[in-house]
Coordinates of C-alpha atoms in Angstrom, one line a residue:
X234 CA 56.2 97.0 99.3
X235 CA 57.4 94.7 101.9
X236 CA 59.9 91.4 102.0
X237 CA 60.4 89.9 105.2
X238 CA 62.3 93.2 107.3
X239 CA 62.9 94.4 104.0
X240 CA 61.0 97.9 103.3
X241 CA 61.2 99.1 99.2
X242 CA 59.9 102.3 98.3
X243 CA 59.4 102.7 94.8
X244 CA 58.6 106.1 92.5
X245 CA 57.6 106.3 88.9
X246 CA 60.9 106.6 86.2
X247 CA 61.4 109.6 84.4
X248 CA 63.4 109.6 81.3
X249 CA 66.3 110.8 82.7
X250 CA 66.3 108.2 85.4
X251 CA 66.7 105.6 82.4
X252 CA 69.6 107.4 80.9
X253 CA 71.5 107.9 84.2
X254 CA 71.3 103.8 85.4
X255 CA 72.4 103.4 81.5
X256 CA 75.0 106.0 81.9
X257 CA 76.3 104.9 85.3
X258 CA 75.6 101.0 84.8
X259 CA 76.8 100.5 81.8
X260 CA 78.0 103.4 79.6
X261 CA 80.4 104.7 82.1
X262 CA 82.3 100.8 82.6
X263 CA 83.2 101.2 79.1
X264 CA 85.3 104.3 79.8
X265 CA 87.5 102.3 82.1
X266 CA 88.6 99.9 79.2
X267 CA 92.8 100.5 78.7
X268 CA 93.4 100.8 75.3
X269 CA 96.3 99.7 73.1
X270 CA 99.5 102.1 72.9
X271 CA 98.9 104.5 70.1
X272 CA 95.9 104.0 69.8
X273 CA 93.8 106.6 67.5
X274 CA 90.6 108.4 68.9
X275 CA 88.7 106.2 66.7
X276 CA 90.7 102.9 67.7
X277 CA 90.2 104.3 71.2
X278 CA 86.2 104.4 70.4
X279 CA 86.2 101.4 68.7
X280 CA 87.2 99.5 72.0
X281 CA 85.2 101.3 74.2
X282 CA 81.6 100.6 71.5
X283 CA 82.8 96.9 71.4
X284 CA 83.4 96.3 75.2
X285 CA 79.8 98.2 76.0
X286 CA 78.3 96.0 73.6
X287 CA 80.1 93.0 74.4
X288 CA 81.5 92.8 78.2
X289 CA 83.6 89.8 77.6
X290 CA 85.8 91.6 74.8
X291 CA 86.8 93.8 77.6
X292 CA 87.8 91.2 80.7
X293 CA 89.3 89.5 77.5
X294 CA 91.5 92.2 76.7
X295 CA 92.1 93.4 80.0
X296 CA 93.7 89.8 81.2
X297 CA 95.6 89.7 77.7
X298 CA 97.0 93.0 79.2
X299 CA 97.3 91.7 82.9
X300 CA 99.6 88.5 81.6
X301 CA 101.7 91.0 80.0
X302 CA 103.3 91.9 83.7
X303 CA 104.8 95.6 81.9
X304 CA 105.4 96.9 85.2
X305 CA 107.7 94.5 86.3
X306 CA 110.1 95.1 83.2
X307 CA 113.3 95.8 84.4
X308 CA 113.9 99.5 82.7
X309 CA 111.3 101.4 80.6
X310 CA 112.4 99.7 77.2
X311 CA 111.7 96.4 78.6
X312 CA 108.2 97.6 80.0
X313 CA 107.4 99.0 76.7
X314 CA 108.1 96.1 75.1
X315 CA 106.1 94.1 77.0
X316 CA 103.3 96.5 77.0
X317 CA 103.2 96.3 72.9
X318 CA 104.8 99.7 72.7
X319 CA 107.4 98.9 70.6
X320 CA 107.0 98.6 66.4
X321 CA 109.7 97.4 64.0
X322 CA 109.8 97.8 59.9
X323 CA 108.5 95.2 57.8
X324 CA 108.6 94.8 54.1
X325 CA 106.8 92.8 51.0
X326 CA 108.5 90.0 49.5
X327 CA 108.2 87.2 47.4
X328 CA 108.5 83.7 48.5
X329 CA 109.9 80.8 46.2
X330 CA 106.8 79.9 44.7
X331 CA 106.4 84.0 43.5
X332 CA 103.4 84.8 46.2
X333 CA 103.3 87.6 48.0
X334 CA 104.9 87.2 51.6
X335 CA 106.0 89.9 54.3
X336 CA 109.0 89.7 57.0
X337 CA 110.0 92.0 59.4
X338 CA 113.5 90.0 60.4
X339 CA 115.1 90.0 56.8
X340 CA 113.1 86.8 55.6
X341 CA 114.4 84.4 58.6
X342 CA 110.3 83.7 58.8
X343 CA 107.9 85.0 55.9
X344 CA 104.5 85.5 56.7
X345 CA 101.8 84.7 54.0
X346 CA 98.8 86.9 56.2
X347 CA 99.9 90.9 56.3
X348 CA 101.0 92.4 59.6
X349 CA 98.7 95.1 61.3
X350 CA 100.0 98.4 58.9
X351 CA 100.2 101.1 61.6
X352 CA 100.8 103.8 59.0
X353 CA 96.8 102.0 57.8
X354 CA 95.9 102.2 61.2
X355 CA 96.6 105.9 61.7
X356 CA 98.6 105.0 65.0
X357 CA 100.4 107.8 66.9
X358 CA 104.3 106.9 66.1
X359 CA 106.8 108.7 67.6
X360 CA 110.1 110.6 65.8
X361 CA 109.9 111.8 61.7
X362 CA 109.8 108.8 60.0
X363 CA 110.2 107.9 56.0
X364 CA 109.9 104.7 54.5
X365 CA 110.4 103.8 50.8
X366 CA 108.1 101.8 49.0
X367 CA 107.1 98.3 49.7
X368 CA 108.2 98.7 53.1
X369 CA 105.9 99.6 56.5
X370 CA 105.5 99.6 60.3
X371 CA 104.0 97.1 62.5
X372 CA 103.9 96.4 65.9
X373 CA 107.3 94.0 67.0
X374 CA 106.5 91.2 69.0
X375 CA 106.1 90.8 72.4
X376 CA 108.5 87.6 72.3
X377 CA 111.7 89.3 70.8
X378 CA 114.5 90.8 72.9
X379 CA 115.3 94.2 72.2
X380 CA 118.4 96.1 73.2
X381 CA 118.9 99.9 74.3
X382 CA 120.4 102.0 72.0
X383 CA 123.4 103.9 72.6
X384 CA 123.9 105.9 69.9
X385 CA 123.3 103.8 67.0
X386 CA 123.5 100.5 66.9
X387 CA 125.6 100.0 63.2
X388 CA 128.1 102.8 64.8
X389 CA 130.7 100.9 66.7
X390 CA 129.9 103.6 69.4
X391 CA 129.4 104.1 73.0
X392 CA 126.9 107.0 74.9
X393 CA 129.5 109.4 76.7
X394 CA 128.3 112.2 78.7
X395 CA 124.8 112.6 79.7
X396 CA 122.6 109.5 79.0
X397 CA 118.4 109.2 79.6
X398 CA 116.8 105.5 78.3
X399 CA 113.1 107.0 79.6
X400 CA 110.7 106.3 77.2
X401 CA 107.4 108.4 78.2
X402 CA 103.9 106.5 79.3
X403 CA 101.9 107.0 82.3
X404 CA 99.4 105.5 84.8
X405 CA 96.2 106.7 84.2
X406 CA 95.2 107.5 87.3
X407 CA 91.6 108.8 86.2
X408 CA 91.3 105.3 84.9
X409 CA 91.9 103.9 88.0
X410 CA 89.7 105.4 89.8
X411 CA 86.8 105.6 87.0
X412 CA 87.4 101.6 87.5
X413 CA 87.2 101.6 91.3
X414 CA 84.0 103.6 91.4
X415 CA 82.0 102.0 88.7
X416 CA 83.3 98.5 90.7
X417 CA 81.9 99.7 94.0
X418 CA 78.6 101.6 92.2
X419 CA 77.9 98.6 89.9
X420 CA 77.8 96.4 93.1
X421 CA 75.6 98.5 95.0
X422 CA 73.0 98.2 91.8
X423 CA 73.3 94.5 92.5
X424 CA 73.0 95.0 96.1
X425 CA 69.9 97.1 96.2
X426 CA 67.9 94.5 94.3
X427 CA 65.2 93.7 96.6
X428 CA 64.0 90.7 97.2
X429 CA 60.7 91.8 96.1
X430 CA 62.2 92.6 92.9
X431 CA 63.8 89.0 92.5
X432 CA 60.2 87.9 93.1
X433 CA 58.6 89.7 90.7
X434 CA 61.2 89.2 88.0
X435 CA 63.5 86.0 88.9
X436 CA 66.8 85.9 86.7
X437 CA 65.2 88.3 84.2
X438 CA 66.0 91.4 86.8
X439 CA 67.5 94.3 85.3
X440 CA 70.0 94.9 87.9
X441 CA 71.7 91.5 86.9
X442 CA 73.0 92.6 83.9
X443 CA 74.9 94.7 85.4
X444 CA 77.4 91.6 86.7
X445 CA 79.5 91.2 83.8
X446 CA 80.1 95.0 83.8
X447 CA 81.4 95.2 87.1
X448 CA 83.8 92.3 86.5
X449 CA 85.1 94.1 83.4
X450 CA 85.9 97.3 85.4
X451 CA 87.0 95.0 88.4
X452 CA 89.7 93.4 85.5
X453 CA 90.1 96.6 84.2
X454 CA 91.1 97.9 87.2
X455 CA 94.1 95.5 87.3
X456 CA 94.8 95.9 83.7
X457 CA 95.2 100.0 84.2
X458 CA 97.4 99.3 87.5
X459 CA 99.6 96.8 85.8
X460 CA 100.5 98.3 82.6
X461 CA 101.2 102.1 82.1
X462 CA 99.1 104.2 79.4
X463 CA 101.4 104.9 76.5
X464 CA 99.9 107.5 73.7
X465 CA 102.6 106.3 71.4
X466 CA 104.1 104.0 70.2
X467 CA 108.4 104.2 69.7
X468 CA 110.2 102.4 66.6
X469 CA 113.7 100.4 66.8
X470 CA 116.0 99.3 64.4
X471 CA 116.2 96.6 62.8
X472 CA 118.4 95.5 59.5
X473 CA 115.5 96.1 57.7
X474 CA 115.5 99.6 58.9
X475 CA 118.8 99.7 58.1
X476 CA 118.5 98.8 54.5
X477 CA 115.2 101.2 53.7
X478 CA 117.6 104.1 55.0
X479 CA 119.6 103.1 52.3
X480 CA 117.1 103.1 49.8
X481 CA 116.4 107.0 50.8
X482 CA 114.4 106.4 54.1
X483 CA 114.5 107.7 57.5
X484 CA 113.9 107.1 61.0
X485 CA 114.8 109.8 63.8
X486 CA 113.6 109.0 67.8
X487 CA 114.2 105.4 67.6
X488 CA 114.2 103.8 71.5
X489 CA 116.6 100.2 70.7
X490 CA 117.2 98.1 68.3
X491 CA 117.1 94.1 67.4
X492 CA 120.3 93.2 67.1
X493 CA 119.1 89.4 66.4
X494 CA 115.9 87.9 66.5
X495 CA 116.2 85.8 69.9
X496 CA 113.1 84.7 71.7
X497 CA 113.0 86.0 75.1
X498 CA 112.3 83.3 77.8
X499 CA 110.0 84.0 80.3
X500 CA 110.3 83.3 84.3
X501 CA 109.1 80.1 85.2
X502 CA 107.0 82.3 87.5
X503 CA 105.5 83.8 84.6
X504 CA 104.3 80.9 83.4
X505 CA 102.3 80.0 86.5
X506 CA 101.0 83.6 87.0
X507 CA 99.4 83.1 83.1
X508 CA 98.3 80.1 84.0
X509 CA 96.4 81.7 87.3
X510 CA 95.0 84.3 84.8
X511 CA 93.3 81.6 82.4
X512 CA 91.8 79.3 85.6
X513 CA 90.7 83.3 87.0
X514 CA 89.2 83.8 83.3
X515 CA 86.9 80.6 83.5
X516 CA 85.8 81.5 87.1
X517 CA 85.0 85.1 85.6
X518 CA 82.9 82.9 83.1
X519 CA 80.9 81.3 85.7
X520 CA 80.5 83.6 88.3
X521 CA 77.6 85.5 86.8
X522 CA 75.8 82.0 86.3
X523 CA 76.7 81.2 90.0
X524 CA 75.3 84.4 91.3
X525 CA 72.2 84.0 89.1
X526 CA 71.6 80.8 90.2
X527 CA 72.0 81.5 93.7
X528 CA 69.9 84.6 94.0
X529 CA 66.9 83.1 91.4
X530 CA 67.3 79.6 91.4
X531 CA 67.2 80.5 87.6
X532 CA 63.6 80.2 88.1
X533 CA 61.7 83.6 86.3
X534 CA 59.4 85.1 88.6
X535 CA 55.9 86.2 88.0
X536 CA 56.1 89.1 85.8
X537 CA 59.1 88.2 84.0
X538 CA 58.3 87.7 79.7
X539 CA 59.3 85.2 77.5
X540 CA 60.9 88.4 75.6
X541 CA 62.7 89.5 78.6
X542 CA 64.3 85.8 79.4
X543 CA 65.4 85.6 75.5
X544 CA 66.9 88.7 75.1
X545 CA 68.9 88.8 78.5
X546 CA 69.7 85.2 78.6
X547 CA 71.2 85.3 74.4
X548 CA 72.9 88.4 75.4
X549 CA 74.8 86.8 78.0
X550 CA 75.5 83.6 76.2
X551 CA 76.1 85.7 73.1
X552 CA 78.7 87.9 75.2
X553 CA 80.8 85.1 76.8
X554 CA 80.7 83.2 73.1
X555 CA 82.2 85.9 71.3
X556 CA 84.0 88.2 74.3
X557 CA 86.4 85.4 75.6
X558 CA 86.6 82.7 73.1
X559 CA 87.3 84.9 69.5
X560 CA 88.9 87.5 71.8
X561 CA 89.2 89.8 68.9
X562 CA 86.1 90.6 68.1
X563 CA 86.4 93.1 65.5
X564 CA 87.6 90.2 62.9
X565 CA 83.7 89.6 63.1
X566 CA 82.5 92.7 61.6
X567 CA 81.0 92.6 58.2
X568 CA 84.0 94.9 56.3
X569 CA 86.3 92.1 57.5
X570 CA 83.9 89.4 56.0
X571 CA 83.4 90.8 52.7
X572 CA 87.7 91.4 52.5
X573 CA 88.1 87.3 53.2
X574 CA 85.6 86.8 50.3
X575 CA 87.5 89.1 48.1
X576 CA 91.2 87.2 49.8
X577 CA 89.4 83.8 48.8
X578 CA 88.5 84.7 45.2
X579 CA 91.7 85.9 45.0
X580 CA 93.5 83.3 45.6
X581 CA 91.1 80.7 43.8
X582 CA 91.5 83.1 40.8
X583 CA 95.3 82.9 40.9
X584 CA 94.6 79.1 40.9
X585 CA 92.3 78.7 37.5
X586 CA 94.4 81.4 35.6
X587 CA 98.2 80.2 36.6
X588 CA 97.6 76.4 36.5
X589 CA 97.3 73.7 33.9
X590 CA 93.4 73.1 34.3
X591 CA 90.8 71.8 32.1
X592 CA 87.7 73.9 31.7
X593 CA 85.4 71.4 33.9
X594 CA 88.6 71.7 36.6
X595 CA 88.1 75.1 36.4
X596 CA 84.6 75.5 36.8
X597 CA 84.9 73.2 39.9
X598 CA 87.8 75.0 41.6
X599 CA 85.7 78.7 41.4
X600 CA 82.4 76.5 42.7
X601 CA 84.4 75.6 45.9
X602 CA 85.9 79.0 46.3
X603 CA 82.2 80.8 45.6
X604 CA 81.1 78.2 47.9
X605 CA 83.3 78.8 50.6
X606 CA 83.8 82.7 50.3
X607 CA 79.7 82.8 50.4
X608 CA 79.7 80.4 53.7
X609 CA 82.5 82.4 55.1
X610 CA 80.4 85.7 54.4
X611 CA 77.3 84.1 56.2
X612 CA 78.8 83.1 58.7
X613 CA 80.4 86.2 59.8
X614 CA 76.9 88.2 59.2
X615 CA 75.4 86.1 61.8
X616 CA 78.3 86.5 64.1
X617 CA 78.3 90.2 63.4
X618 CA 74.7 90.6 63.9
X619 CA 74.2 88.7 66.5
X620 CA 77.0 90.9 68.3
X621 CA 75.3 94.2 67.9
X622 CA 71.2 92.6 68.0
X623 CA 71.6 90.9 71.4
X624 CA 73.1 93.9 72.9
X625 CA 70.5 96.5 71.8
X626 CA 67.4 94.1 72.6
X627 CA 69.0 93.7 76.3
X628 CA 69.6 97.3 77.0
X629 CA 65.7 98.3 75.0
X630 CA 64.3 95.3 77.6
X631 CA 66.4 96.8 80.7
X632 CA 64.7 99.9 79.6
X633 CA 61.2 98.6 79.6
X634 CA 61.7 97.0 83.1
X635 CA 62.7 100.2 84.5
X636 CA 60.0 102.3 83.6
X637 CA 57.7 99.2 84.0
X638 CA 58.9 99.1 87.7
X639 CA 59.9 102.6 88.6
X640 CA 63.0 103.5 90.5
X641 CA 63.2 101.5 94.0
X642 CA 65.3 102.0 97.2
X643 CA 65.3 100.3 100.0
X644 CA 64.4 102.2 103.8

């Protein structure tokens, strides 16, 4: 076929053709995705499954990671703790009304949600480490200074002889090139898009899908180039560390400690450069409707379907809606939805068995909380199936188009 100068020569598509564009298009971006320090192979899947499925997880988490600026930390502990490589003991409590509550800086804040468990999570943790019961590791936050540890930090002691504060990560330099390629081959999909092609198919062309994959490798790339790769994570002390070694625990190949829970305060600098970030998140946001529009007029050309446009055009929506807003996108997931019911009847429960109700009052308080645990439930199946549908019924319709059209090049 023939557009203007334009010469596209067009064979029938095998099967394999339709794996490799899925593998190179799409498969392969999600390889690129930096994952968190620690990480388990499944954790490590996990992200990977959720940022093929759902683009905008991945640019989410990849700017998240890009505002963290761990390579300018002034030593390694300082870049692992701004890369979230750092964890810190926590322990169960009881606040003054007898509820359960957790701490992790000796009850100067309570929290009444639980911390990520790591030991749960099956994170990699470095050094032999012992806790006693009701206490567990989580990850420290990102806000609180730590300090480098001498020898130890209840000691009264000073390092003599040789010293090291290296604390092992890397730059994953098969990331960064994995990112760089699938950038460059991801915009030559785009690129050889014929014209004819738009014709026939308008804003419902295969090749446009592709967009918000390259901009998650593109952030990607910056996200692997900024922060190093750390395959575990490192434990300081803390007073509550302290006290569960007293209680018969251990911790040996701590990295610091807290020696008080002060806020770090950021560079005015860093302000402006997160700042930069969120105003270069909403361009990301736009830019595949820009491009769209500019190419199709978001008109759908002749042999475009009404199936094509709804799967494509919800998958998109669908992607920015739950990638960039939510961020975390695994909260959204059915085994999360039916734990909130459970944390809701709970609660309520406490409610009609501890307090001075009536029997009607009763009755009325576990309405509301059936009502609400069953809206909550509902509304996360939706969410959760409209996150895995959308996905599948754009890739099955990508699919169609390819072997509908055949494999073109241009001449």
């Amino acid at each position: 076929m023939d557009s203007d100068s334009e010469q596209v020569v067009c064979r029938k598509a095998t099967v394999t053709d339709v794996l490799t564009v899925f593998l190179i298009n799409y498969l392969a971006h999600a390889v690129t995705v930096l994952i968190s320090p620690g990480s388990s192979h499944i954790a490590a899947g996990d992200a990977g499954l959720w940022s093929l499925l759902v683009p905008y997880k991945g640019i989410y988490a990849a700017l998240r990671i890009i505002a963290r600026q761990a390579c300018f930390g002034r030593d390694a502990l300082e870049r692992a703790r701004r890369a979230g490589a750092l964890c810190c003991v926590y322990k169960v409590v009881q606040d003054p009304s007898g509820s359960i509550a957790y701490t992790y800086d000796n009850n100067l804040q309570t929290f009444t949600v639980a911390p990520l468990s790591l030991s749960s999570a099956n994170a990699s943790i470095h050094g032999l480490i012992h806790l006693p019961a009701g206490y567990d590791i989580t990850l420290l936050p990102r806000d609180y200074s730590v300090q480098p540890l001498a020898i130890s930090p209840s000691s009264g002691k000073t390092a003599t002889g040789y010293t090291s504060n290296t604390i092992s990560c890397d730059y994953n330099f098969v990331k960064i090139a994995a990112s760089l390629a699938q950038t460059i081959a991801g915009s030559l999909t785009v690129y050889q898009a014929s014209k004819a092609q738009f014709a026939l198919f308008g804003f419902t062309q295969s090749s446009l899908t592709v967009i918000p994959y390259i901009l998650m490798s593109l952030t990607n790339l910056a996200a692997n180039i900024t922060c190093p790769n750390y395959s575990t994570l490192y434990l300081v002390e803390t007073d509550l560390l302290e006290e569960a070694k007293g209680l018969g625990g251990f911790a040996h190949g701590t990295v610091g400690y807290v020696s008080e829970w002060n806020l770090t305060h950021p560079h005015p600098a860093a302000r402006v450069f997160k700042k930069a970030l969120y105003l270069i998140g909403i361009g990301l946001v736009a830019l595949p409707f820009i491009l769209i529009g500019f190419w199709t007029k978001f008109q759908p050309g002749p042999e475009s379907t009404t199936e094509e446009k709804g799967w494509i055009w919800s998958w998109l929506i669908t992607s920015i809606m739950f990638g960039v807003p939510v961020g975390y996108v695994q909260k959204h997931t059915y085994t999360h939805s039916l734990k909130f019911l459970g944390d809701i009847s709970s609660v309520f429960w406490r409610v009609i068995k501890g307090g001075n109700l009536k029997f009607h009052q009763k009755v009325l308080v576990g309405a509301v909380a059936m009502t609400l645990a069953t809206l909550a439930l509902v509304i996360n199946v939706v969410i959760g199936t409209a996150i895995f549908v959308t996905p599948i019924g754009m890739f099955v319709t990508v699919g169609r188009q390819i072997i509908k059209v055949g494999i073109c090049k241009m001449v």
